[in-house]
Coordinates of C-alpha atoms in Angstrom, one line a residue:
X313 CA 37.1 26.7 22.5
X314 CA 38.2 24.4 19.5
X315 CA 37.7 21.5 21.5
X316 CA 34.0 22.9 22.5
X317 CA 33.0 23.3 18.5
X318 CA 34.3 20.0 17.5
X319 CA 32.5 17.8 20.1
X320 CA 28.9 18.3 18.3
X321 CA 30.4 17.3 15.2
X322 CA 31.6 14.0 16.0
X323 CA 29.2 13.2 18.4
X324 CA 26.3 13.7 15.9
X325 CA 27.0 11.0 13.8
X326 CA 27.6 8.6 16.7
X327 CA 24.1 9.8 18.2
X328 CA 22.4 8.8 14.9
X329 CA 24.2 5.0 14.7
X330 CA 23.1 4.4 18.0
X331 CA 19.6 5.3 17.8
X332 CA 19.1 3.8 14.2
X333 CA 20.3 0.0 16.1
X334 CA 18.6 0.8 19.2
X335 CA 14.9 1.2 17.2
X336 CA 14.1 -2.1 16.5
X337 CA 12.5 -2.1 12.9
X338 CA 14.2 1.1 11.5
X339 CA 16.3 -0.7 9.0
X340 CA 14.3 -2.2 5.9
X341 CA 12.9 -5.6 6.7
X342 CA 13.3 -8.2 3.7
X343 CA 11.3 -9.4 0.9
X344 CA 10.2 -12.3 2.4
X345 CA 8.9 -10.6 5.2
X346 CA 6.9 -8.1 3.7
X347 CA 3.4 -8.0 5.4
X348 CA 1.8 -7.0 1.6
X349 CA 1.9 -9.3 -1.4
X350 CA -0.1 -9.1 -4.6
X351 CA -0.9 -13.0 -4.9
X352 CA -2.9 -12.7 -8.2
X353 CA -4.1 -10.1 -10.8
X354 CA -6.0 -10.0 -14.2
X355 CA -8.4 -8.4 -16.0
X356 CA -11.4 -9.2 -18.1
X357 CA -12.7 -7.6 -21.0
X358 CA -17.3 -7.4 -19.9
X359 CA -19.4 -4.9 -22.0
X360 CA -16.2 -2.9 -23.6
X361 CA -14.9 -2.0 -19.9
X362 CA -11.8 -3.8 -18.4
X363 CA -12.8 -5.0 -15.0
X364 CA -9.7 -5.6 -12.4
X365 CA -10.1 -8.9 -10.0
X366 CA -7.0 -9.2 -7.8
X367 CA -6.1 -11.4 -4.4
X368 CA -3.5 -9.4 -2.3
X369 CA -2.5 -10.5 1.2
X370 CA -2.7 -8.3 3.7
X371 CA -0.7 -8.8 7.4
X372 CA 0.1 -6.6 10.2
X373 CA 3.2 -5.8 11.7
X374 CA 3.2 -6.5 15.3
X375 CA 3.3 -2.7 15.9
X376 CA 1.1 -2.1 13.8
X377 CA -1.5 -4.3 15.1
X378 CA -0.9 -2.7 18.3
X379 CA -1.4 0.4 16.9
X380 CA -4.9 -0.5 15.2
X381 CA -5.7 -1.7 18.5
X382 CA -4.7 1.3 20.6
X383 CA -7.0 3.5 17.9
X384 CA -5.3 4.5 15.2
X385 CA -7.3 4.0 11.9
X386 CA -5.0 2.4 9.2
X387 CA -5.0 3.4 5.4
X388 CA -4.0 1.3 2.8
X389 CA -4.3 1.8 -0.8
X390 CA -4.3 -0.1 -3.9
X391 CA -2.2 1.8 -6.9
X392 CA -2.8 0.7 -10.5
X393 CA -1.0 1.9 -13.3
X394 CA -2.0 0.9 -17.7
X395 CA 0.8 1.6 -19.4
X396 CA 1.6 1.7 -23.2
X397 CA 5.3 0.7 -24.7
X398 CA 6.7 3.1 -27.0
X399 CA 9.8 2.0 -29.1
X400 CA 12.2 4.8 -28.2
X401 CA 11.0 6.4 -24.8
X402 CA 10.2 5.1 -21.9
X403 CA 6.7 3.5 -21.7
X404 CA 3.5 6.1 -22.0
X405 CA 1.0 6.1 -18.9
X406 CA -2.5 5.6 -20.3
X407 CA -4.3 5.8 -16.7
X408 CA -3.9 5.9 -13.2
X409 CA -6.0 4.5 -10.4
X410 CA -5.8 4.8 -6.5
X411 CA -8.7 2.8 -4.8
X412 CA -8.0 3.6 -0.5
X413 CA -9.2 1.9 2.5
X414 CA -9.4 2.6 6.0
X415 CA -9.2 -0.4 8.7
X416 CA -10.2 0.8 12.1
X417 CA -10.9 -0.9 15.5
X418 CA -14.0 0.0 17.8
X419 CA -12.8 -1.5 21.4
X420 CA -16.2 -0.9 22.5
X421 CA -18.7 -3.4 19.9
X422 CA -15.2 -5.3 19.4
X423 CA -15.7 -4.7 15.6
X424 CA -12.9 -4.0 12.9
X425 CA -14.5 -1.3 10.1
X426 CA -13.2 -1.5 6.8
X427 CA -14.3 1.8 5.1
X428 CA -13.6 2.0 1.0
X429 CA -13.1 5.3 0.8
X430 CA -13.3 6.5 -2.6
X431 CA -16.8 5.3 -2.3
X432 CA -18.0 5.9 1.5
X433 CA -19.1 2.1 1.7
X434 CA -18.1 0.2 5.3
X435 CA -18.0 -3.2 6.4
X436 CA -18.1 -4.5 9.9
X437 CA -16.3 -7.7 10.5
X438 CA -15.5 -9.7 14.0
X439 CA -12.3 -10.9 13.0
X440 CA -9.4 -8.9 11.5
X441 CA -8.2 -11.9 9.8
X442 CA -12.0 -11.8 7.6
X443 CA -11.5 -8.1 7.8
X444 CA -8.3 -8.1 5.8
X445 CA -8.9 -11.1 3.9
X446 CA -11.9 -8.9 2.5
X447 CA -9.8 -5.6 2.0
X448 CA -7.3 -8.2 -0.4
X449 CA -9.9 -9.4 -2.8
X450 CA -10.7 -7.1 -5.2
X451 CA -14.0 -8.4 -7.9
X452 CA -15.0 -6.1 -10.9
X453 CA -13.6 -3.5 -10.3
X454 CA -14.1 -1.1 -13.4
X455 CA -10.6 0.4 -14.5
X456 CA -10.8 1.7 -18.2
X457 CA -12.9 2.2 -21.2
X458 CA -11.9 -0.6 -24.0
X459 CA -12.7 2.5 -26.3
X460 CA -9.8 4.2 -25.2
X461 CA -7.4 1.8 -26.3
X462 CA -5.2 2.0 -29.6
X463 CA -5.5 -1.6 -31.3
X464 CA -2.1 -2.1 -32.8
X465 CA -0.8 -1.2 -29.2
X466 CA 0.6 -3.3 -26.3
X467 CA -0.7 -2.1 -23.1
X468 CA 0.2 -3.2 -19.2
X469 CA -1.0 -3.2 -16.3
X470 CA 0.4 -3.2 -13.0
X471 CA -0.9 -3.1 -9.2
X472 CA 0.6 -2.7 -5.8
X473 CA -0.6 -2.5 -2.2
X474 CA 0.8 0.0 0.4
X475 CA -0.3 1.6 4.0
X476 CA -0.1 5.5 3.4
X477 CA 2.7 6.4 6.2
X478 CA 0.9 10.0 5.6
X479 CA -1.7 8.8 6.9
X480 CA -0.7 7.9 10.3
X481 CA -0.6 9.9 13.5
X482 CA 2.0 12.6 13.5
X483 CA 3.8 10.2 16.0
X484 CA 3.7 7.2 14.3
X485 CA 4.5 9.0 10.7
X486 CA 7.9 9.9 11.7
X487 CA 8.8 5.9 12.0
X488 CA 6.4 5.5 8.9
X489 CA 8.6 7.5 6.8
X490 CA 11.7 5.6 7.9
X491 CA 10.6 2.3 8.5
X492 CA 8.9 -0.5 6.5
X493 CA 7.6 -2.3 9.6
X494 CA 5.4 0.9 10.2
X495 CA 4.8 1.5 6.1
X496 CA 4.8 -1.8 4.4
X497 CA 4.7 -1.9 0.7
X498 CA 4.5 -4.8 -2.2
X499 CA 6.6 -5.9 -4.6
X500 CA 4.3 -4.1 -8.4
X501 CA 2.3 -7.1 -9.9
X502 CA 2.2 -6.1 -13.8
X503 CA 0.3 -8.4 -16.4
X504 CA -0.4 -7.6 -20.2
X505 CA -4.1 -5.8 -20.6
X506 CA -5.1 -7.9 -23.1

């Protein structure tokens, strides 16, 4: 009976080494080959609003790609933080944006559909390369009120690009939770507001 009891317990960590190197892709995939990079960010001060322009490359997994081509829609989003240092506590958060897109394939017209989803606006494109290309450059986009702003303060702002694993298929989300190949994320680009 011992024997019986003690079998599951040894054999359960076993079970989960050899399916972690059997998945290609579970283990985190390195810097250098991270599919998302924030190649450029600033802001400019037009009319009293700080606009956002940005350049972030955007690549696809190999499963991934598979995945957008098999159907499933892909959401990325952009995060941006503004930030205000404080002397004796960690730095204040002065806003918080989210802006989300959603890359799909249509087999049948052969067209990739980028849809900005905070606003509703789509794009049709023949090529996914001009499809993300377009999803990574970001032009004017309003982010805060210049009014808002304390002016003997230092404030910063930084920006990332990730695909929402929550997004995904309940499938896929499983391997999106554990793996970066199926939930890429880049490095936070942060630059002083003004």
């Amino acid at each position: 009976m011992n024997a019986l009891t003690r079998q599951p317990r040894t054999a359960a960590p076993a079970l989960l080494l050899a399916f972690l190197l059997a998945w290609p892709g579970v283990l985190a995939a390195s810097s250098d080959d991270n599919p998302l990079k924030v190649r450029w960010a600033g802001t400019e001060l037009v009319s009293g609003i700080y606009l956002l322009n940005a350049d972030i490359d955007y690549r696809l997994t190999r499963n991934l790609n598979q995945a957008l081509h098999n159907g499933v829609k892909l959401t990325f989003e952009v995060q941006i933080e503004i930030t205000r240092g404080r002397d004796w506590l960690w730095n204040a958060t002065v806003a918080e944006l989210v802006q989300r897109y959603r890359v799909e394939y249509h087999a049948l017209s052969r067209l990739y559909i980028v849809t900005h989803l905070n606003t509703g606006v789509q794009r049709a494109f023949y090529r996914l390369e001009s499809a993300l290309f377009t999803l990574g450059d970001l032009r004017e986009l309003p982010l805060l009120d210049a009014a808002l702003l304390e002016d003997d303060q230092d404030y910063t702002v930084r920006l990332r690009a990730r695909l929402k694993a929550e997004d995904l298929p309940l499938p896929l989300r499983v391997r999106g939770y554990l793996s970066r190949e199926w939930s890429p994320v880049s490095e936070w680009f942060a630059w002083s507001l003004r």
